[in-house]
Coordinates of C-alpha atoms and ligand atoms in Angstrom, one line a residue:
M1404 CA 0.0 0.0 -0.1
T1405 CA 1.6 3.3 -1.0
H1406 CA 1.1 6.5 1.1
T1407 CA 1.2 9.8 -0.6
A1408 CA 0.2 13.1 1.1
E1409 CA -1.6 14.1 -2.2
S1410 CA -3.9 11.1 -1.8
A1411 CA -6.2 13.4 0.2
P1412 CA -7.5 16.8 -0.9
A1413 CA -6.7 20.0 1.0
V1414 CA -10.0 20.6 2.9
D1415 CA -11.1 23.9 4.5
H1416 CA -12.3 22.7 7.8
P1417 CA -14.6 24.8 10.1
S1418 CA -12.4 24.0 13.2
F1419 CA -9.0 23.6 11.7
G1420 CA -9.2 26.0 8.7
P1421 CA -7.3 25.1 5.4
M1422 CA -5.8 21.7 6.0
A1423 CA -2.5 20.6 4.5
P1424 CA -3.1 17.3 2.7
D1425 CA -0.4 15.6 4.9
R1426 CA -2.1 16.6 8.2
I1427 CA -3.7 13.8 10.3
I1428 CA -6.3 14.8 13.0
I1429 CA -6.0 12.8 16.1
F1430 CA -9.5 12.3 17.5
D1431 CA -9.4 10.8 21.0
T1432 CA -12.3 8.9 22.4
T1433 CA -10.7 7.6 25.6
L1434 CA -13.4 9.6 27.5
R1435 CA -16.4 8.2 25.5
D1436 CA -15.8 4.8 23.8
G1437 CA -13.0 4.0 26.3
E1438 CA -14.9 5.1 29.3
Q1439 CA -18.0 3.2 28.4
S1440 CA -16.3 -0.2 28.7
P1441 CA -16.9 -2.1 31.8
G1442 CA -14.6 -1.1 34.8
F1443 CA -13.3 2.0 33.0
S1444 CA -15.8 4.6 34.3
M1445 CA -14.4 7.8 35.6
N1446 CA -15.9 10.6 37.7
L1447 CA -16.0 14.2 36.8
E1448 CA -12.6 15.2 38.4
E1449 CA -11.0 12.3 36.8
K1450 CA -12.4 13.0 33.4
L1451 CA -11.2 16.6 33.7
R1452 CA -7.7 15.5 34.8
M1453 CA -7.6 13.1 31.8
A1454 CA -8.9 15.8 29.5
E1455 CA -6.1 18.2 30.6
A1456 CA -3.6 15.4 30.0
L1457 CA -4.9 14.7 26.4
A1458 CA -4.9 18.4 25.6
E1459 CA -1.2 18.6 26.8
L1460 CA -0.5 15.5 24.7
G1461 CA -1.8 17.3 21.6
A1462 CA -5.0 15.4 20.7
D1463 CA -6.9 17.5 18.1
V1464 CA -10.4 16.4 19.1
L1465 CA -11.6 15.1 22.5
E1466 CA -14.7 13.1 22.4
A1467 CA -15.7 13.9 25.9
G1468 CA -18.9 11.8 26.3
F1469 CA -22.4 11.0 25.3
P1470 CA -24.4 13.8 26.9
I1471 CA -27.9 12.2 26.6
A1472 CA -26.6 9.0 28.3
S1473 CA -26.8 10.4 31.9
P1474 CA -26.8 13.6 33.8
G1475 CA -23.3 12.8 34.8
D1476 CA -22.2 12.3 31.2
F1477 CA -23.8 15.7 30.3
E1478 CA -22.1 17.4 33.2
S1479 CA -18.6 16.1 32.3
V1480 CA -18.9 17.1 28.6
H1481 CA -20.1 20.5 29.7
A1482 CA -17.3 20.9 32.3
I1483 CA -14.6 19.8 29.8
A1484 CA -16.0 22.3 27.2
E1485 CA -15.7 25.0 29.8
A1486 CA -12.3 24.2 31.1
I1487 CA -10.2 22.8 28.4
R1488 CA -8.8 24.9 25.7
G1489 CA -6.9 23.7 22.7
P1490 CA -8.7 20.6 21.3
V1491 CA -12.2 20.6 19.7
I1492 CA -14.6 19.3 22.3
C1493 CA -17.0 16.7 20.8
G1494 CA -20.3 15.3 22.2
L1495 CA -21.8 12.0 20.8
S1496 CA -25.4 11.8 19.9
R1497 CA -27.7 9.3 18.2
A1498 CA -29.8 10.5 15.3
A1499 CA -32.6 11.7 17.6
P1500 CA -33.4 15.3 18.0
G1501 CA -33.4 15.1 21.8
D1502 CA -29.9 13.6 21.7
I1503 CA -28.6 16.3 19.4
L1504 CA -30.0 19.2 21.4
R1505 CA -28.5 17.8 24.6
A1506 CA -25.1 17.4 22.9
A1507 CA -25.4 21.0 21.5
E1508 CA -26.0 22.2 25.0
A1509 CA -23.2 20.3 26.5
I1510 CA -20.5 21.6 24.1
R1511 CA -21.8 25.1 24.1
P1512 CA -19.1 26.6 26.3
A1513 CA -16.3 25.1 24.1
A1514 CA -14.2 27.6 22.1
R1515 CA -14.5 25.0 19.3
G1516 CA -17.3 22.4 19.6
R1517 CA -18.4 19.4 17.5
I1518 CA -21.5 17.3 17.5
H1519 CA -20.9 13.7 16.4
T1520 CA -24.1 12.0 15.4
F1521 CA -24.4 8.5 14.3
I1522 CA -26.8 5.9 13.0
S1523 CA -26.4 2.2 11.9
T1524 CA -26.3 1.6 8.2
S1525 CA -25.6 -2.2 7.9
P1526 CA -28.6 -4.5 7.0
L1527 CA -28.1 -6.4 10.3
H1528 CA -28.2 -3.3 12.5
M1529 CA -31.0 -1.6 10.6
K1530 CA -33.2 -4.8 10.7
Y1531 CA -32.6 -6.1 14.2
K1532 CA -31.3 -3.1 16.2
L1533 CA -33.0 -0.1 14.8
R1534 CA -36.0 -2.0 13.2
M1535 CA -36.0 0.8 10.5
E1536 CA -36.2 0.5 6.7
P1537 CA -33.2 1.8 4.8
G1538 CA -35.3 4.7 3.5
A1539 CA -36.2 5.9 7.0
V1540 CA -32.4 5.6 7.9
L1541 CA -31.6 7.7 5.0
E1542 CA -34.0 10.4 6.1
A1543 CA -32.8 10.3 9.7
V1544 CA -29.2 11.0 8.3
T1545 CA -30.3 14.2 6.6
A1546 CA -32.6 15.3 9.5
S1547 CA -29.9 14.6 12.2
V1548 CA -27.0 16.3 10.4
S1549 CA -29.1 19.3 9.4
L1550 CA -30.2 19.7 13.0
A1551 CA -26.7 19.4 14.3
R1552 CA -25.6 22.0 11.8
N1553 CA -28.0 24.5 13.2
H1554 CA -25.9 24.3 16.4
T1555 CA -22.4 24.1 15.3
A1556 CA -20.4 24.4 12.1
D1557 CA -18.3 21.3 12.9
V1558 CA -20.4 18.2 12.6
E1559 CA -19.3 14.6 12.3
W1560 CA -21.6 11.9 11.0
S1561 CA -20.8 8.2 11.5
A1562 CA -22.3 5.1 9.8
E1563 CA -22.3 2.7 12.7
D1564 CA -21.3 -0.8 11.5
G1565 CA -20.2 1.0 8.3
S1566 CA -17.6 -1.7 7.4
R1567 CA -20.5 -4.3 7.1
S1568 CA -22.9 -2.0 5.2
E1569 CA -23.9 -2.4 1.6
H1570 CA -21.8 -0.2 -0.7
D1571 CA -24.6 1.5 -2.7
F1572 CA -26.6 2.2 0.5
L1573 CA -23.5 3.5 2.3
C1574 CA -22.7 5.8 -0.5
R1575 CA -26.2 7.3 -0.5
C1576 CA -25.9 7.8 3.3
V1577 CA -22.5 9.6 3.1
E1578 CA -23.9 11.7 0.1
A1579 CA -26.9 12.8 2.2
A1580 CA -24.8 13.5 5.3
I1581 CA -22.4 15.7 3.1
A1582 CA -25.3 17.5 1.5
A1583 CA -26.8 18.2 4.9
G1584 CA -23.6 19.8 6.1
A1585 CA -21.5 17.1 7.7
T1586 CA -17.8 18.2 7.7
T1587 CA -16.3 14.8 8.9
I1588 CA -17.6 11.4 7.6
N1589 CA -16.6 8.5 9.9
I1590 CA -16.9 5.0 8.8
P1591 CA -16.4 2.7 12.0
D1592 CA -15.5 -0.9 11.9
T1593 CA -17.8 -1.2 14.9
V1594 CA -17.3 -5.0 15.5
G1595 CA -13.7 -5.2 14.5
Y1596 CA -14.5 -7.4 11.6
A1597 CA -12.7 -5.7 8.6
L1598 CA -9.3 -6.7 7.2
P1599 CA -6.8 -3.9 6.3
A1600 CA -7.1 -4.2 2.5
E1601 CA -10.9 -4.3 2.7
L1602 CA -11.1 -1.2 4.7
A1603 CA -8.7 0.7 2.5
A1604 CA -10.8 -0.3 -0.6
L1605 CA -14.0 0.9 1.3
F1606 CA -12.6 4.3 1.7
T1607 CA -11.1 4.5 -1.8
M1608 CA -14.6 3.5 -3.1
L1609 CA -16.4 6.2 -1.1
R1610 CA -13.9 8.9 -1.9
T1611 CA -14.2 8.1 -5.6
R1612 CA -18.0 7.6 -5.9
V1613 CA -19.7 10.0 -3.5
P1614 CA -20.3 13.5 -4.9
G1615 CA -18.8 16.0 -2.5
A1616 CA -16.3 13.7 -1.0
E1617 CA -13.5 16.0 -1.7
K1618 CA -15.1 18.7 0.7
V1619 CA -15.0 16.6 3.8
I1620 CA -12.5 14.8 6.0
F1621 CA -12.8 11.0 6.1
S1622 CA -12.3 9.4 9.5
T1623 CA -11.6 5.9 10.6
H1624 CA -12.7 4.2 13.9
N1625 CA -11.6 0.6 14.5
H1626 CA -12.3 -1.8 17.2
N1627 CA -9.8 -4.5 18.0
D1628 CA -11.8 -7.8 18.2
L1629 CA -9.3 -9.4 15.7
G1630 CA -6.3 -7.5 16.9
L1631 CA -6.4 -5.5 13.7
A1632 CA -7.5 -2.0 15.0
V1633 CA -4.2 -0.2 14.4
A1634 CA -3.4 -2.1 11.1
N1635 CA -6.8 -1.2 9.8
T1636 CA -6.2 2.5 10.9
M1637 CA -2.9 2.6 9.0
A1638 CA -4.6 1.0 5.8
A1639 CA -7.3 3.7 6.0
I1640 CA -4.7 6.4 6.3
A1641 CA -3.1 5.0 3.1
A1642 CA -6.6 5.3 1.3
G1643 CA -6.9 9.0 2.1
V1644 CA -8.4 9.1 5.5
R1645 CA -7.3 12.2 7.5
Q1646 CA -8.8 11.7 10.9
V1647 CA -8.0 8.7 13.1
E1648 CA -10.2 7.8 16.2
C1649 CA -8.3 6.2 19.0
T1650 CA -7.9 5.8 22.8
I1651 CA -5.1 5.9 25.2
N1652 CA -3.9 2.3 25.9
G1653 CA -6.5 1.1 23.3
I1654 CA -9.2 0.9 25.8
G1655 CA -12.8 0.8 24.6
E1656 CA -15.8 -1.5 24.0
R1657 CA -14.9 -5.3 24.1
A1658 CA -11.4 -5.8 22.9
G1659 CA -10.9 -2.0 22.7
N1660 CA -10.2 0.6 20.1
A1661 CA -7.0 1.5 18.1
A1662 CA -4.4 2.7 20.6
L1663 CA -3.4 6.3 20.1
E1664 CA 0.2 5.7 21.1
E1665 CA 0.7 2.8 18.6
I1666 CA -0.8 4.9 15.7
V1667 CA 1.2 8.0 16.5
M1668 CA 4.5 6.1 16.9
A1669 CA 3.9 4.0 13.7
V1670 CA 3.5 7.3 11.8
R1671 CA 6.5 8.9 13.5
T1672 CA 8.8 5.9 13.3
R1673 CA 7.9 5.0 9.7
H1674 CA 7.7 8.5 8.5
D1675 CA 9.6 7.4 5.4
A1676 CA 6.6 5.2 4.3
V1677 CA 3.9 7.1 6.2
P1678 CA 4.6 10.8 5.5
Y1679 CA 2.0 12.5 7.6
E1680 CA 2.0 15.1 10.4
N1681 CA 0.2 15.4 13.7
R1682 CA 0.5 17.5 16.8
V1683 CA 1.1 14.9 19.4
A1684 CA 3.9 15.6 21.8
T1685 CA 5.2 12.0 21.9
Q1686 CA 7.3 12.5 25.1
N1687 CA 4.0 12.9 27.0
I1688 CA 2.7 9.5 25.8
L1689 CA 3.9 7.4 28.8
R1690 CA 2.8 9.9 31.4
T1691 CA -0.7 10.0 29.8
S1692 CA -0.9 6.2 29.7
R1693 CA 0.1 6.0 33.4
L1694 CA -2.4 8.6 34.5
L1695 CA -5.2 6.6 32.8
S1696 CA -3.9 3.5 34.6
T1697 CA -3.8 5.3 37.9
I1698 CA -7.3 6.7 37.4
T1699 CA -9.0 3.4 36.2
G1700 CA -6.8 1.0 38.2
F1701 CA -6.0 -1.1 35.1
D1702 CA -2.3 -1.5 34.2
V1703 CA -1.4 -2.3 30.6
Q1704 CA 0.1 -5.7 30.0
P1705 CA 3.9 -5.8 30.3
N1706 CA 4.3 -6.5 26.5
K1707 CA 2.0 -3.7 25.4
A1708 CA 3.6 -1.8 22.5
I1709 CA 5.1 1.7 23.4
V1710 CA 3.8 1.8 27.0
G1711 CA 4.2 -1.6 28.5
R1712 CA 6.9 -2.3 31.2
N1713 CA 8.8 -4.5 28.7
A1714 CA 8.4 -2.4 25.6
F1715 CA 11.9 -1.3 25.7
A1716 CA 13.5 -4.1 27.8
H1717 CA 16.2 -6.3 26.3
E1718 CA 16.4 -9.6 28.0
S1719 CA 18.2 -12.1 25.8
G1720 CA 22.0 -12.0 25.9
I1721 CA 22.2 -11.8 22.1
H1722 CA 20.0 -8.8 22.0
Q1723 CA 21.8 -7.0 25.0
D1724 CA 25.1 -7.5 23.4
G1725 CA 23.9 -6.0 20.1
F1726 CA 22.0 -3.2 21.9
L1727 CA 25.1 -2.2 23.9
K1728 CA 27.2 -2.0 20.7
N1729 CA 24.6 0.1 18.9
A1730 CA 21.1 0.7 20.3
A1731 CA 19.6 0.8 16.7
T1732 CA 20.3 -2.9 16.4
Y1733 CA 17.2 -3.8 18.5
E1734 CA 15.5 -0.5 19.0
I1735 CA 13.4 1.1 16.3
M1736 CA 12.5 4.2 18.3
T1737 CA 14.1 5.6 21.5
P1738 CA 12.4 5.1 24.8
E1739 CA 12.9 8.8 25.6
S1740 CA 10.7 9.8 22.6
V1741 CA 7.6 8.4 24.3
G1742 CA 8.6 9.5 27.8
W1743 CA 10.6 6.7 29.2
S1744 CA 13.9 7.7 30.8
R1745 CA 16.9 5.8 29.7
S1746 CA 18.5 5.8 33.1
N1747 CA 15.4 5.1 35.0
L1748 CA 17.1 5.3 38.4
V1749 CA 16.5 8.8 39.6
M1750 CA 16.6 10.2 43.1
G1751 CA 17.4 9.1 46.6
K1752 CA 16.9 10.3 50.2
H1753 CA 19.5 13.0 49.8
S1754 CA 17.8 14.8 46.9
G1755 CA 16.5 18.1 47.9
R1756 CA 13.3 20.1 47.1
A1757 CA 14.9 21.9 44.2
A1758 CA 16.1 18.7 42.5
F1759 CA 12.6 17.1 43.1
R1760 CA 11.0 20.1 41.4
D1761 CA 13.5 19.8 38.4
K1762 CA 12.6 16.1 38.2
L1763 CA 8.9 16.8 38.1
R1764 CA 9.5 19.3 35.3
A1765 CA 11.5 16.7 33.4
L1766 CA 8.7 14.3 33.8
G1767 CA 6.3 17.0 32.3
Y1768 CA 4.8 18.3 35.5
D1769 CA 5.3 22.0 35.0
D1770 CA 2.1 23.1 36.6
V1771 CA 2.4 21.6 40.1
G1772 CA 1.4 24.3 42.6
E1773 CA 3.3 24.9 45.7
N1774 CA 0.9 23.1 48.0
R1775 CA 0.8 19.9 45.9
L1776 CA 4.6 20.2 45.5
N1777 CA 5.1 20.3 49.2
D1778 CA 2.8 17.3 49.7
A1779 CA 4.4 15.3 46.9
F1780 CA 7.9 16.2 48.2
R1781 CA 6.9 15.0 51.8
R1782 CA 5.7 11.7 50.4
F1783 CA 8.8 11.4 48.2
K1784 CA 11.1 11.8 51.2
D1785 CA 9.1 9.2 53.1
L1786 CA 9.4 7.0 50.2
A1787 CA 13.1 7.4 49.6
D1788 CA 13.6 6.4 53.3
R1789 CA 11.8 3.1 52.8
K1790 CA 12.8 2.3 49.2
K1791 CA 16.4 1.7 48.0
V1792 CA 15.9 3.1 44.6
V1793 CA 13.2 5.6 43.5
Y1794 CA 12.3 5.3 39.9
D1795 CA 10.5 7.8 37.7
E1796 CA 7.5 5.6 37.7
D1797 CA 7.4 5.8 41.6
I1798 CA 7.4 9.7 41.3
I1799 CA 4.7 9.7 38.6
A1800 CA 2.5 7.4 40.7
L1801 CA 3.1 9.6 43.7
V1802 CA 2.2 12.9 41.9
D1803 CA -0.8 11.5 40.1
D1804 CA -2.0 10.1 43.5
E1805 CA -1.7 13.7 45.0
V1806 CA -3.7 15.1 42.0
L1807 CA -6.4 12.6 42.4
R1808 CA -6.8 13.4 46.1
D1809 CA -6.9 17.1 45.7
H1810 CA -10.6 17.7 46.6
E1811 CA -11.0 14.7 48.9
R1812 CA -13.1 15.1 52.1
I1813 CA -11.6 12.1 53.9
R1814 CA -7.8 12.0 53.9
F1815 CA -5.4 9.3 55.0
V1816 CA -3.1 10.3 57.9
S1817 CA -1.5 7.2 59.3
L1818 CA -1.9 3.4 59.8
E1819 CA -0.3 1.0 62.3
V1820 CA -1.0 -2.8 61.8
W1821 CA -0.2 -5.7 63.9
A1822 CA -0.4 -9.1 62.0
G1823 CA 1.2 -12.5 61.9
S1824 CA 0.4 -16.2 62.4
K1825 CA -0.4 -15.9 66.1
A1826 CA -2.4 -12.9 67.3
K1827 CA -5.6 -11.7 65.7
P1828 CA -4.6 -8.8 63.2
R1829 CA -5.3 -5.4 64.6
A1830 CA -5.1 -2.0 62.9
V1831 CA -5.1 1.7 64.2
I1832 CA -6.0 4.3 61.6
E1833 CA -5.9 8.1 61.7
V1834 CA -7.8 10.0 59.0
E1835 CA -9.0 13.5 58.5
V1836 CA -12.7 14.2 57.7
D1837 CA -13.4 17.7 56.5
G1838 CA -10.2 18.8 58.2
A1839 CA -10.9 17.1 61.6
R1840 CA -8.8 14.3 62.8
H1841 CA -10.4 11.0 63.9
A1842 CA -8.7 7.7 64.9
A1843 CA -10.1 4.2 65.3
E1844 CA -8.9 0.7 66.2
A1845 CA -10.3 -2.7 64.8
H1846 CA -9.5 -6.3 64.6
G1847 CA -10.1 -8.4 61.4
D1848 CA -9.5 -11.7 59.8
G1849 CA -6.3 -10.4 58.2
P1850 CA -4.3 -7.1 58.2
V1851 CA -6.4 -5.8 55.3
D1852 CA -9.6 -6.8 56.9
A1853 CA -8.6 -5.1 60.1
T1854 CA -7.6 -1.9 58.3
F1855 CA -11.0 -1.7 56.5
N1856 CA -12.9 -2.4 59.7
A1857 CA -11.0 0.4 61.3
I1858 CA -11.9 2.7 58.4
H1859 CA -15.5 1.6 58.9
Q1860 CA -15.4 2.7 62.5
V1861 CA -14.0 6.1 61.8
F1862 CA -16.3 6.6 58.8
A1863 CA -19.5 4.7 59.0
H1864 CA -20.9 3.6 55.6
E1865 CA -23.0 1.0 53.9
A1866 CA -20.8 0.3 50.9
S1867 CA -19.6 -3.3 50.3
L1868 CA -16.3 -4.5 48.9
R1869 CA -16.7 -5.9 45.4
L1870 CA -13.0 -6.1 44.2
F1871 CA -9.5 -6.0 45.8
S1872 CA -6.6 -6.2 43.5
V1873 CA -2.8 -5.6 44.0
G1874 CA -0.1 -4.9 41.4
A1875 CA 3.5 -3.7 41.6
I1876 CA 4.5 -0.3 40.1
T1877 CA 8.2 -1.3 39.6
E1878 CA 10.3 -4.4 40.3
G1879 CA 11.8 -5.7 43.5
T1880 CA 10.5 -6.5 46.9
D1881 CA 10.6 -2.9 48.0
A1882 CA 8.4 -1.9 44.9
Q1883 CA 5.5 0.3 45.5
A1884 CA 2.2 -1.7 45.5
R1885 CA -0.8 -0.3 43.6
V1886 CA -4.1 -1.5 45.0
T1887 CA -7.5 -1.0 43.5
V1888 CA -10.5 -1.4 45.7
R1889 CA -14.1 -1.4 44.2
L1890 CA -16.9 -0.5 46.5
E1891 CA -20.7 -0.7 45.9
E1892 CA -23.4 1.3 47.5
N1893 CA -27.1 1.2 46.3
G1894 CA -26.1 -0.1 42.9
K1895 CA -23.4 2.5 42.5
M1896 CA -20.0 1.2 41.8
V1897 CA -16.7 3.2 42.4
D1898 CA -13.1 2.2 42.0
G1899 CA -10.4 3.7 44.4
Q1900 CA -6.6 3.5 44.0
G1901 CA -3.7 3.7 46.3
A1902 CA 0.0 3.3 46.1
D1903 CA 2.7 2.7 48.7
T1904 CA 5.6 0.5 49.5
D1905 CA 3.5 -1.0 52.2
T1906 CA 0.7 -3.0 50.6
I1907 CA -1.6 -2.5 53.6
V1908 CA -1.1 1.3 53.6
A1909 CA -1.9 1.2 49.7
A1910 CA -5.0 -0.7 50.4
A1911 CA -6.1 1.9 53.1
R1912 CA -5.4 4.7 50.7
A1913 CA -7.4 2.9 47.9
Y1914 CA -10.3 2.3 50.2
I1915 CA -10.4 5.9 51.3
H1916 CA -10.1 7.0 47.7
A1917 CA -13.2 4.9 46.8
L1918 CA -15.2 6.2 49.8
N1919 CA -14.4 9.8 48.7
K1920 CA -15.6 8.9 45.2
L1921 CA -18.9 7.6 46.8
L1922 CA -19.3 10.7 48.7
V1923 CA -19.1 12.8 45.4
K1924 CA -21.7 10.4 43.9
R1925 CA -23.9 10.8 46.9
A1926 CA -23.6 14.5 46.9
R1927 CA -24.8 14.7 43.3
T1928 CA -27.9 12.6 44.0
E1929 CA -28.6 13.8 47.6
P1930 CA -27.6 17.5 47.8
A1931 CA -27.1 17.3 51.5
A1932 CA -23.9 15.3 51.6
L1933 CA -23.4 12.8 54.4
S1934 CA -21.1 13.3 57.2
A1935 CA -18.9 11.1 59.3
Ligands
KIV405 O1 -17.9 1.8 17.2 C1 -18.7 2.6 16.8 O2 -19.4 2.4 15.7 C2 -18.9 3.9 17.6 C3 -19.7 4.9 16.9 C4 -20.7 5.4 17.8 C5 -18.8 6.0 16.3 O3 -18.2 4.0 18.5
ZN406 ZN1 -16.7 2.5 18.8

């Protein structure tokens, strides 16, 4: 497949202006398609933090949510549209007037806003999901895009299950969407079924046959059910597509979406064969990926391309030998280019505040305020006392942890635990609730159980524990543990995270984090928030 910048026309786009033919728009849907997959839900503060990070990364469009889906979804799209400058802020809607009006209201505060409206076009979806005749679907395309255009000049139209749609009908739908004013045409491979050559041929067919195709940006949105999402995205680019829809770490429905970091690094590393430009600051990739893992509690697998722990590790003797003679023998891109530090070993207990601030800047945290810096430095000193080597990953986890805890009502202060094979485990915990200090002591079936019972005494609640998982942030027996705790209360589910060299302290932090999230949820549904 040959890539030439000329294969796409220079489009004058309402949000991006005259676009060079070699420009690729990075459309990030971590906060919509990614967030809607099981276990990945985020609260408002987390979505805002993630949106900030995606803006710093250089994503062109942020699909911030599906405003009609719930009041929480509406609120987060609206808050992101208010707070985030740089990317276009996009809200998703079905082809129904109520959906479109809600999306329009949610994106209103954005400097540049987009409505993304979709309807299924495959025979299977039209017959069984929509129960609509093709003619009615075609009318809905025109009506939905026209209505969206009354509210914003930047309108994306998607043909859900587009890759399994009949070509003639798909052409008529795309033509209707363009005629009604859509400026981006997205053809999703909704179920991850397409093969790269097929998808490329589909885009070539649409770009050749549909009247007006030269006036719009074509977009690709690929799911990873057969592990082909990134390959399909690259094939679509070769066929003239200039917007790629993707998520950090490839999260998303079922097997996920195409991973942003993999697409961006494929384009950068193989610029000789894929000569396109985008605005992503690749050195922020790892940091953004880690932030998502901290927020959701899901680490990527060690062999995950670009951001996995082993992505730049050389284990075999032959590889190490070649690598030491010339890194290019086994390394196609540098770890630094995506945010890994070559000498990962950073600071120790003698490092001062100025060095710590410098380190944070080097890791991309330019905007850490004085209070947060002081808290993070105190925790760093504490960590350096307990851990022989402090890695960049440790510092990133620690700062992200502080950021996530910024607005918490319940704050961890200290924990002492007595456990072993003889006596019944006992825990004494100290926490601050709305600034007032409280302490409690409890026994339990194990040290974690004793700790959670103590938290229960100091802050009574009805939530039940649904998941408890432990992972290590770095290697070695002194590595920080990252614990995820899932709590459920009245059908509401929240995940909390905590990191510490002591697994029980990490568990206490995670439990308290989850409780704070429940408080936020309760405050939204019951305005008089509950007290301790
Ligand atoms: O996968 C899909 O078809 C989607 C659309 C809503 C764009 O996510
Ligand atoms: Zn999707």
